[in-house]
Amino acid sequence: MTALLENEGPRPHGGGSELSDPATDRDALLAFDRLSLAIHGTTILHDVSLALFAGRVTGLVGESGSGKSMTALAAIGLLPDGAATSGAIRMDGRDLVALRERDWLGIRGNDVAMIFQEPMTALNPVHTIGAQVAETLRLRGASRAEAMRIARDRLDRVGLSRIPLDRYPHELSGGQRQRVCIALAIARRPRLLIADEPTTALDVTTQAEILALLRGLVDDEGMALLLITHDLGVVAGIADRVAVMNNGRIVEADTTEALFRHHRDPYTRDLLAASRVPARARRKVPPDPVLAARDVVRTYGAHRAVDGVSFTLHRGESLGLVGESGCGKSTLTRALLGLEPVQGGAIELMGRPGGTAMTRGERAKVSVVFQDPYGSFDPRWTVRRIVAEPFHLTGRPRDADARLAATLERVGLGAGDLDKYPHEFSGGQRQRIAIARALVTEPEVLVLDEAVSALDVRVRAQVLALLDDLQTRLGLAYLFIGHDLSVVRAIADRVIVMQAGRFVEEGPVADVFTAPESDYTRTLIAAAPAIPDAWVKETS
Amino acid sequence: MWRALLHRTISLVAALAVASVVIFVMLQAVPGDPAAFMLGLNAQPDTVAALRAELGLEGSLPARYLDWIGGMLTGDFGTSYTYRVPVAELVADRIGVSAPLALYALGLTLLVAIPAGLLAASRRGGVADWGVMGATQLGLAVPNFWFAMLLVLVFAVSLGWVSAGGFPGWSDPVAAIGALTLPAIALALPQASILARVLRSALLDTLDADYIRTARAKGLSRRATVLRHALRNAAIPVLTILGLQFSFLLAGAIIIENVFFLPGLGRLIFQGITQRDLVVVQSVTMLLVFAVIAVTFAVELAYTLADPRLRRR
Amino acid sequence: MSWAFRIGALLAGLAVLAAGVGLVWLPYDTASVNIAERTLGPSMAHPLGTDHFGRDMVSMLMAGARTSIAVALLAVGIGAGAGVPLGLLAAARRGAWVDEVVMRGNDLIFAFPSLVIAILITAVFGPSAVNAILAIGIFNIPVFARVARGGALPLWTLDYVMAARVAGKGRGRISVEHILPNIANLLIVQATIQFSLGILAEAALSYVGLGAQPPTASWGRMLADAQTMIYTEPQLAILPGLAIVGTVLGLNLLGDGLRDLLDPRLRRMRM
């Protein structure tokens, strides 16, 4: 590891002041120098060294729990209570680690600013956006008029020129709120902006806009940007340099293209491989409809959440359904599962009326896997009881225990796991339990509702492989609902693109991705963060 | 916002209507013949008949209900059977003790609870926090009427600073306020304990919110973050509790007025019960319920103003 | 376990023990009057002395514990027994008319100061321990309904409830199998709080003569009797008061401790 850092990373050579950017040969704006961190005795970071440069975007990539967020919080002095640090964070010849809270007040917002993942909760709901952007300016002595003028200017800069200053956060969309967060972070023109998963909670098209905005700010204002993300596609598109983090250590760092092309660390290789799941090979599925919708309409009052959609899913086929939040895909899912009535059209399951008209036996033929591996199980139930719950539809079979064990083994777990509780499993294992629960009644159709969206990339790749294998062995039909195009591409034979309650495009996956017909699909594909093919082919 | 206001007003009126029916049915229909009930077991039939006529019990229940409500709306609360004066007069007299007492107690509550809650929240886990939490824990456990007795024991009996009870009237404001001081302290103790704890936990909850981290990240000090961002968001649960406390304050006042022999509404309603004066009980109960519902309404209005998410443009 | 939790368990346990023993055995009869032995100081025979009727104070306090705890416990039973099902129902049918009716009914009960309910009941039916239980119990119903509904609502949005619905289970069954066990912690904590409030309310009611009637001993009644003698025999007013404070404080500390112990979110925070 050390050898790697010496070769690849911006290693400090006897002190932070000598750090330099190989590309521009300028001094680092801020440098982590062998920073280690423990919280209540648990080590979170080991010897993290990383330099950030003005006018440059540094991507810090890692899976959940890798320590990337703590690295960021250390650079702005907002570590949680009980944090003990060693090493240094150097900026302007000072060691930030040694600063007292009072000294930090002069740095936060002024030299270093930060934006966070969740724009929906990051703004104070009871103050106007103008007041929140202007607040620190006012506190630093600017007159009210001057502070408001700057706030207006900053909001214009982040693309909110049409939004009045007296709006409250709840009146804005998620993307707009993230822009406000950026505006208040840059209100005093800090030299370093830290962005912690700034686009993870946003739709792809919004994500692309926010990333472009951040890149523009770095280029125009000469800021340094530390971009923290789990998504290699995001850093590939925006970062100048990338550092990969695992278990509190930086395992590899280099300029972006070089890192993608010539990485050496096995962890980086695994991460990259898992991030680029190969598209599914074109295959022929004989027509044999199991689930179909004809002109389905679902309204809530005057709002048509699902507005006349039709599709047919065949036995053994995988159908992807892609759309951004609010497009109606979740509503459609609930209707297909028979949880909510439809106001128009019809749903058919194996030639008989589906949706709410399904009998108990028919309901057992359609099951579902949800997104959240933590909310999917009653925390007080054992795996045995959880996986057996769908037997409620069929009556508990005589050989229930044997079938439970067999189902668990089918998803890669063991019969020994039956008497454990959900909290004893990792996120990926939980998703396997959810799949086991869906399979236990031997269904024809599996609805996979964002089933891999909450998983880290390496676990995601494993679960996708499991799903692929199960389909081959059991002849299941999948309705795969997702927002991530690269994932849908990996699992689906055909894909439907949904927008505002309607299907705007449908076709074989390869065709839709290579030659999209609708503008909306083209926008989605263009917005999806991707690693350039050329960067990856050399290593494979 | 106007639609929300209208909606709240309608439910206010509906709550009052239902409450009045409940009170009326309990006091007029459940006892059978209210006149016989009021006069007790040994009453002469002709006395009962006279009272029936006096109370207007000849009419049907719905007619009597409408009569009563109509009277309440126009300020005619009926005539007390025992005092032989209009209930409205009694109420006007007694409210001059009860309302100042409630306001005095509320003032003391806020005066103690807000600094205590702020202190505890800003020194989370520190000595001040422990002190406030321990003191409020004790304050919650002490029955206010017993606390009142202890206050009398110390300040009236041992030290002789104030009188042990009674009310001199407002002609001597200093003496009047003096007479209300111990009762107000006794009333305020449990209320201040509750409010301080609610304020502390509401503040701690908001201090965990994402927007607090945003405020810190843009350079606000801890103190400025609490004052500018946490306090107003914490005000919403605190206002809710404050509204509920009014109801407890009224209930507490009924007891405390009895400890200190204060001629307030609580003592009036209590005397009404012991003297089986249903006219007084019915009208005063309705007034108290009206006060609680009106305060709840005002509180909802207040936090609608405090929270822009509830204000519809 | 925190020291507050231990002290709470000790104090509350002591009160419950006194009440439990008092059910089957008291050192002295509390119904008979012995004027010759009135207002004695502490002695071997009467460790806490005697009251103005010559009754043994230890026996009186034990009998009072019996009354207070029985009243408060039954009132909690009424509140939880009616309130929890109502709250679960309201949450299961969120936004439907059932929810609306339950919540507005709750608001209505909240609009009556608790003592006013007691006063109305006793005005009509006469004062008694049973009526005190009813008056306190009715006021507990909306509290439990609110806590149950508030705890249940977020659970209804979770995927495991959705999975149970996909498995064909009805709202009632889901409420019993999934929702109730997951809000049990909240309800237990609320029950200890309502229990301690019930003790305070019972004391207040019997203090003003609307609770248990003589010869049933109760702490509030003892305080009312002692008030006229507060100048001469202050200990008669102090002992029952301390009994109330100790019991209520114990229950409150127990409730706080249970909340910390049972709430996995807090447990994680302390890690």
mmCIF file of C-alpha atoms in Angstrom, chain A residues 13-249:
data_model
loop_
_atom_site.group_PDB
_atom_site.id
_atom_site.type_symbol
_atom_site.label_atom_id
_atom_site.label_comp_id
_atom_site.label_asym_id
_atom_site.label_seq_id
_atom_site.Cartn_x
_atom_site.Cartn_y
_atom_site.Cartn_z
ATOM 1 C CA HIS A 13 7.586 14.726 0.998
ATOM 2 C CA GLY A 14 8.559 15.973 4.391
ATOM 3 C CA GLY A 15 5.748 18.458 4.811
ATOM 4 C CA GLY A 16 2.569 19.823 3.291
ATOM 5 C CA SER A 17 4.093 22.965 1.884
ATOM 6 C CA GLU A 18 6.025 20.988 -0.683
ATOM 7 C CA LEU A 19 2.956 19.303 -2.099
ATOM 8 C CA SER A 20 2.432 20.112 -5.721
ATOM 9 C CA ASP A 21 0.037 19.294 -8.499
ATOM 10 C CA PRO A 22 1.866 17.278 -11.113
ATOM 11 C CA ALA A 23 -0.288 18.867 -13.791
ATOM 12 C CA THR A 24 0.207 22.510 -12.914
ATOM 13 C CA ASP A 25 3.013 22.483 -10.420
ATOM 14 C CA ARG A 26 1.162 24.769 -8.078
ATOM 15 C CA ASP A 27 1.029 24.463 -4.332
ATOM 16 C CA ALA A 28 -1.797 22.480 -2.821
ATOM 17 C CA LEU A 29 -4.625 24.579 -1.409
ATOM 18 C CA LEU A 30 -5.330 22.039 1.295
ATOM 19 C CA ALA A 31 -3.498 18.842 2.080
ATOM 20 C CA PHE A 32 -4.404 15.958 4.335
ATOM 21 C CA ASP A 33 -1.118 14.737 5.741
ATOM 22 C CA ARG A 34 -1.225 11.251 7.283
ATOM 23 C CA LEU A 35 -4.557 12.015 8.889
ATOM 24 C CA SER A 36 -5.828 9.294 11.213
ATOM 25 C CA LEU A 37 -9.119 9.424 13.036
ATOM 26 C CA ALA A 38 -10.796 7.378 15.724
ATOM 27 C CA ILE A 39 -14.289 7.937 17.101
ATOM 28 C CA HIS A 40 -14.840 6.623 20.625
ATOM 29 C CA GLY A 41 -11.838 4.390 20.114
ATOM 30 C CA THR A 42 -12.963 2.899 16.788
ATOM 31 C CA THR A 43 -10.483 3.707 14.051
ATOM 32 C CA ILE A 44 -12.185 5.332 11.063
ATOM 33 C CA LEU A 45 -9.280 6.755 9.026
ATOM 34 C CA HIS A 46 -5.711 5.488 8.657
ATOM 35 C CA ASP A 47 -2.950 7.740 7.407
ATOM 36 C CA VAL A 48 -5.016 9.565 4.839
ATOM 37 C CA SER A 49 -2.890 11.791 2.614
ATOM 38 C CA LEU A 50 -4.512 13.772 -0.153
ATOM 39 C CA ALA A 51 -3.891 17.170 -1.743
ATOM 40 C CA LEU A 52 -6.558 19.472 -3.153
ATOM 41 C CA PHE A 53 -5.726 22.155 -5.717
ATOM 42 C CA ALA A 54 -7.334 25.413 -6.750
ATOM 43 C CA GLY A 55 -9.296 25.114 -9.979
ATOM 44 C CA ARG A 56 -9.272 21.339 -9.769
ATOM 45 C CA VAL A 57 -11.922 18.744 -8.958
ATOM 46 C CA THR A 58 -10.734 15.891 -6.790
ATOM 47 C CA GLY A 59 -13.025 12.887 -6.615
ATOM 48 C CA LEU A 60 -12.973 10.784 -3.461
ATOM 49 C CA VAL A 61 -14.604 7.450 -4.228
ATOM 50 C CA GLY A 62 -15.536 4.660 -1.870
ATOM 51 C CA GLU A 63 -18.297 2.403 -0.688
ATOM 52 C CA SER A 64 -20.475 3.120 2.335
ATOM 53 C CA GLY A 65 -18.469 3.058 5.552
ATOM 54 C CA SER A 66 -15.163 3.624 3.771
ATOM 55 C CA GLY A 67 -14.546 6.843 5.717
ATOM 56 C CA LYS A 68 -14.937 9.303 2.856
ATOM 57 C CA SER A 69 -17.524 11.457 4.641
ATOM 58 C CA MET A 70 -15.417 11.633 7.789
ATOM 59 C CA THR A 71 -12.480 12.807 5.709
ATOM 60 C CA ALA A 72 -14.669 15.649 4.470
ATOM 61 C CA LEU A 73 -15.998 16.571 7.897
ATOM 62 C CA ALA A 74 -12.436 16.674 9.227
ATOM 63 C CA ALA A 75 -11.567 19.292 6.601
ATOM 64 C CA ILE A 76 -14.318 21.604 7.822
ATOM 65 C CA GLY A 77 -13.934 20.918 11.525
ATOM 66 C CA LEU A 78 -17.329 19.295 12.039
ATOM 67 C CA LEU A 79 -16.276 15.869 13.268
ATOM 68 C CA PRO A 80 -18.692 14.272 15.745
ATOM 69 C CA ASP A 81 -18.032 14.318 19.477
ATOM 70 C CA GLY A 82 -15.513 11.772 20.653
ATOM 71 C CA ALA A 83 -13.325 12.085 17.559
ATOM 72 C CA ALA A 84 -9.577 11.826 18.133
ATOM 73 C CA THR A 85 -7.263 12.785 15.285
ATOM 74 C CA SER A 86 -3.584 12.535 14.532
ATOM 75 C CA GLY A 87 -1.651 13.812 11.541
ATOM 76 C CA ALA A 88 -2.397 17.156 9.964
ATOM 77 C CA ILE A 89 -4.616 19.009 7.535
ATOM 78 C CA ARG A 90 -2.565 21.849 6.109
ATOM 79 C CA MET A 91 -3.947 25.017 4.623
ATOM 80 C CA ASP A 92 -2.158 28.361 4.280
ATOM 81 C CA GLY A 93 0.686 27.102 6.458
ATOM 82 C CA ARG A 94 -1.703 26.281 9.302
ATOM 83 C CA ASP A 95 -2.632 22.885 10.675
ATOM 84 C CA LEU A 96 -6.437 22.795 10.762
ATOM 85 C CA VAL A 97 -6.468 19.753 13.054
ATOM 86 C CA ALA A 98 -5.003 21.849 15.844
ATOM 87 C CA LEU A 99 -7.536 24.669 15.524
ATOM 88 C CA ARG A 100 -9.957 25.594 18.262
ATOM 89 C CA GLU A 101 -13.654 26.063 17.502
ATOM 90 C CA ARG A 102 -13.302 29.844 17.604
ATOM 91 C CA ASP A 103 -10.664 29.761 14.864
ATOM 92 C CA TRP A 104 -12.783 27.476 12.721
ATOM 93 C CA LEU A 105 -15.501 30.141 12.599
ATOM 94 C CA GLY A 106 -13.221 32.270 10.458
ATOM 95 C CA ILE A 107 -12.563 29.392 8.052
ATOM 96 C CA ARG A 108 -15.950 27.753 7.542
ATOM 97 C CA GLY A 109 -17.843 29.451 4.760
ATOM 98 C CA ASN A 110 -14.937 31.802 4.160
ATOM 99 C CA ASP A 111 -12.161 29.414 3.058
ATOM 100 C CA VAL A 112 -13.879 26.025 3.174
ATOM 101 C CA ALA A 113 -17.575 25.370 2.497
ATOM 102 C CA MET A 114 -19.576 22.210 2.209
ATOM 103 C CA ILE A 115 -22.790 20.832 0.719
ATOM 104 C CA PHE A 116 -24.463 17.613 1.720
ATOM 105 C CA GLN A 117 -26.375 14.702 0.233
ATOM 106 C CA GLU A 118 -29.953 15.375 1.267
ATOM 107 C CA PRO A 119 -31.183 18.679 -0.200
ATOM 108 C CA MET A 120 -34.687 18.082 1.159
ATOM 109 C CA THR A 121 -33.576 18.500 4.782
ATOM 110 C CA ALA A 122 -30.421 20.588 4.404
ATOM 111 C CA LEU A 123 -32.235 23.923 4.449
ATOM 112 C CA ASN A 124 -34.020 25.447 7.409
ATOM 113 C CA PRO A 125 -37.745 25.182 6.624
ATOM 114 C CA VAL A 126 -38.726 28.371 8.477
ATOM 115 C CA HIS A 127 -36.399 30.843 6.757
ATOM 116 C CA THR A 128 -36.555 32.141 3.200
ATOM 117 C CA ILE A 129 -33.833 31.025 0.808
ATOM 118 C CA GLY A 130 -32.645 34.614 0.441
ATOM 119 C CA ALA A 131 -32.179 34.951 4.176
ATOM 120 C CA GLN A 132 -30.286 31.672 4.342
ATOM 121 C CA VAL A 133 -27.895 32.617 1.568
ATOM 122 C CA ALA A 134 -27.415 36.126 2.973
ATOM 123 C CA GLU A 135 -27.136 35.073 6.608
ATOM 124 C CA THR A 136 -23.384 34.744 6.978
ATOM 125 C CA LEU A 137 -22.821 37.889 4.923
ATOM 126 C CA ARG A 138 -25.011 39.825 7.327
ATOM 127 C CA LEU A 139 -23.197 38.323 10.307
ATOM 128 C CA ARG A 140 -19.894 39.430 8.785
ATOM 129 C CA GLY A 141 -21.067 43.030 8.689
ATOM 130 C CA ALA A 142 -22.571 43.465 5.228
ATOM 131 C CA SER A 143 -25.590 45.766 5.128
ATOM 132 C CA ARG A 144 -28.946 44.154 4.515
ATOM 133 C CA ALA A 145 -29.192 45.571 1.021
ATOM 134 C CA GLU A 146 -25.652 44.503 0.189
ATOM 135 C CA ALA A 147 -26.173 40.984 1.587
ATOM 136 C CA MET A 148 -29.391 40.604 -0.390
ATOM 137 C CA ARG A 149 -27.708 41.862 -3.541
ATOM 138 C CA ILE A 150 -24.968 39.260 -3.156
ATOM 139 C CA ALA A 151 -27.538 36.562 -2.348
ATOM 140 C CA ARG A 152 -29.397 37.441 -5.556
ATOM 141 C CA ASP A 153 -26.153 37.320 -7.491
ATOM 142 C CA ARG A 154 -25.179 33.930 -6.067
ATOM 143 C CA LEU A 155 -28.625 32.454 -6.684
ATOM 144 C CA ASP A 156 -28.424 33.723 -10.250
ATOM 145 C CA ARG A 157 -25.030 32.087 -10.576
ATOM 146 C CA VAL A 158 -26.396 28.675 -9.577
ATOM 147 C CA GLY A 159 -29.189 28.996 -12.121
ATOM 148 C CA LEU A 160 -32.035 30.168 -9.918
ATOM 149 C CA SER A 161 -32.448 33.628 -11.469
ATOM 150 C CA ARG A 162 -36.190 33.108 -11.744
ATOM 151 C CA ILE A 163 -36.702 32.205 -8.094
ATOM 152 C CA PRO A 164 -37.485 35.173 -5.818
ATOM 153 C CA LEU A 165 -35.457 35.543 -2.625
ATOM 154 C CA ASP A 166 -38.527 35.296 -0.426
ATOM 155 C CA ARG A 167 -39.333 31.700 -1.344
ATOM 156 C CA TYR A 168 -39.213 29.020 1.347
ATOM 157 C CA PRO A 169 -37.364 25.736 0.798
ATOM 158 C CA HIS A 170 -40.534 23.636 0.680
ATOM 159 C CA GLU A 171 -41.652 25.572 -2.387
ATOM 160 C CA LEU A 172 -38.666 24.321 -4.404
ATOM 161 C CA SER A 173 -37.824 20.977 -6.003
ATOM 162 C CA GLY A 174 -34.963 18.795 -4.798
ATOM 163 C CA GLY A 175 -32.635 19.975 -7.543
ATOM 164 C CA GLN A 176 -33.467 23.613 -6.856
ATOM 165 C CA ARG A 177 -32.838 23.120 -3.164
ATOM 166 C CA GLN A 178 -29.439 21.624 -3.885
ATOM 167 C CA ARG A 179 -28.711 24.733 -5.975
ATOM 168 C CA VAL A 180 -29.667 26.901 -2.994
ATOM 169 C CA CYS A 181 -27.298 24.838 -0.831
ATOM 170 C CA ILE A 182 -24.541 25.501 -3.353
ATOM 171 C CA ALA A 183 -25.404 29.206 -3.431
ATOM 172 C CA LEU A 184 -25.152 29.551 0.330
ATOM 173 C CA ALA A 185 -21.944 27.555 0.375
ATOM 174 C CA ILE A 186 -20.324 29.865 -2.192
ATOM 175 C CA ALA A 187 -21.846 33.078 -0.806
ATOM 176 C CA ARG A 188 -18.488 34.237 0.512
ATOM 177 C CA ARG A 189 -16.465 32.759 -2.352
ATOM 178 C CA PRO A 190 -14.651 30.045 -0.410
ATOM 179 C CA ARG A 191 -11.514 28.602 -1.969
ATOM 180 C CA LEU A 192 -12.499 25.013 -1.276
ATOM 181 C CA LEU A 193 -15.934 23.474 -1.688
ATOM 182 C CA ILE A 194 -16.586 20.015 -0.318
ATOM 183 C CA ALA A 195 -19.553 18.189 -1.838
ATOM 184 C CA ASP A 196 -20.590 15.007 -0.036
ATOM 185 C CA GLU A 197 -22.660 12.835 -2.405
ATOM 186 C CA PRO A 198 -24.339 16.021 -3.697
ATOM 187 C CA THR A 199 -26.349 14.278 -6.412
ATOM 188 C CA THR A 200 -27.114 10.888 -4.891
ATOM 189 C CA ALA A 201 -30.626 11.896 -3.857
ATOM 190 C CA LEU A 202 -31.415 13.448 -7.254
ATOM 191 C CA ASP A 203 -32.691 12.159 -10.587
ATOM 192 C CA VAL A 204 -30.149 11.587 -13.369
ATOM 193 C CA THR A 205 -31.072 14.624 -15.414
ATOM 194 C CA THR A 206 -30.926 16.847 -12.331
ATOM 195 C CA GLN A 207 -27.673 15.173 -11.327
ATOM 196 C CA ALA A 208 -26.117 16.053 -14.659
ATOM 197 C CA GLU A 209 -27.166 19.698 -14.256
ATOM 198 C CA ILE A 210 -25.791 19.973 -10.732
ATOM 199 C CA LEU A 211 -22.490 18.349 -11.746
ATOM 200 C CA ALA A 212 -22.164 20.741 -14.688
ATOM 201 C CA LEU A 213 -22.866 23.650 -12.347
ATOM 202 C CA LEU A 214 -20.158 22.489 -9.917
ATOM 203 C CA ARG A 215 -17.637 22.037 -12.729
ATOM 204 C CA GLY A 216 -18.480 25.501 -14.029
ATOM 205 C CA LEU A 217 -17.927 27.059 -10.615
ATOM 206 C CA VAL A 218 -14.524 25.414 -10.323
ATOM 207 C CA ASP A 219 -13.495 26.640 -13.765
ATOM 208 C CA ASP A 220 -14.879 30.179 -13.425
ATOM 209 C CA GLU A 221 -13.987 30.977 -9.846
ATOM 210 C CA GLY A 222 -10.836 28.927 -9.447
ATOM 211 C CA MET A 223 -12.248 27.020 -6.504
ATOM 212 C CA ALA A 224 -11.007 23.637 -5.423
ATOM 213 C CA LEU A 225 -13.735 20.989 -5.246
ATOM 214 C CA LEU A 226 -13.571 17.812 -3.204
ATOM 215 C CA LEU A 227 -16.341 15.624 -4.596
ATOM 216 C CA ILE A 228 -17.265 12.645 -2.505
ATOM 217 C CA THR A 229 -19.260 9.941 -4.217
ATOM 218 C CA HIS A 230 -19.835 6.211 -4.457
ATOM 219 C CA ASP A 231 -20.349 6.489 -8.216
ATOM 220 C CA LEU A 232 -17.284 6.037 -10.442
ATOM 221 C CA GLY A 233 -19.313 7.240 -13.402
ATOM 222 C CA VAL A 234 -19.754 10.617 -11.703
ATOM 223 C CA VAL A 235 -16.040 11.139 -11.079
ATOM 224 C CA ALA A 236 -15.157 9.957 -14.560
ATOM 225 C CA GLY A 237 -17.193 12.799 -15.992
ATOM 226 C CA ILE A 238 -16.138 15.643 -13.735
ATOM 227 C CA ALA A 239 -12.974 15.002 -11.717
ATOM 228 C CA ASP A 240 -9.400 15.963 -12.582
ATOM 229 C CA ARG A 241 -7.985 13.646 -9.979
ATOM 230 C CA VAL A 242 -9.457 10.644 -8.223
ATOM 231 C CA ALA A 243 -8.631 8.976 -4.918
ATOM 232 C CA VAL A 244 -10.127 5.596 -4.063
ATOM 233 C CA MET A 245 -10.888 4.908 -0.440
ATOM 234 C CA ASN A 246 -11.437 1.586 1.291
ATOM 235 C CA ASN A 247 -11.659 0.860 5.003
ATOM 236 C CA GLY A 248 -10.386 4.282 6.006
ATOM 237 C CA ARG A 249 -7.357 4.195 3.717
#
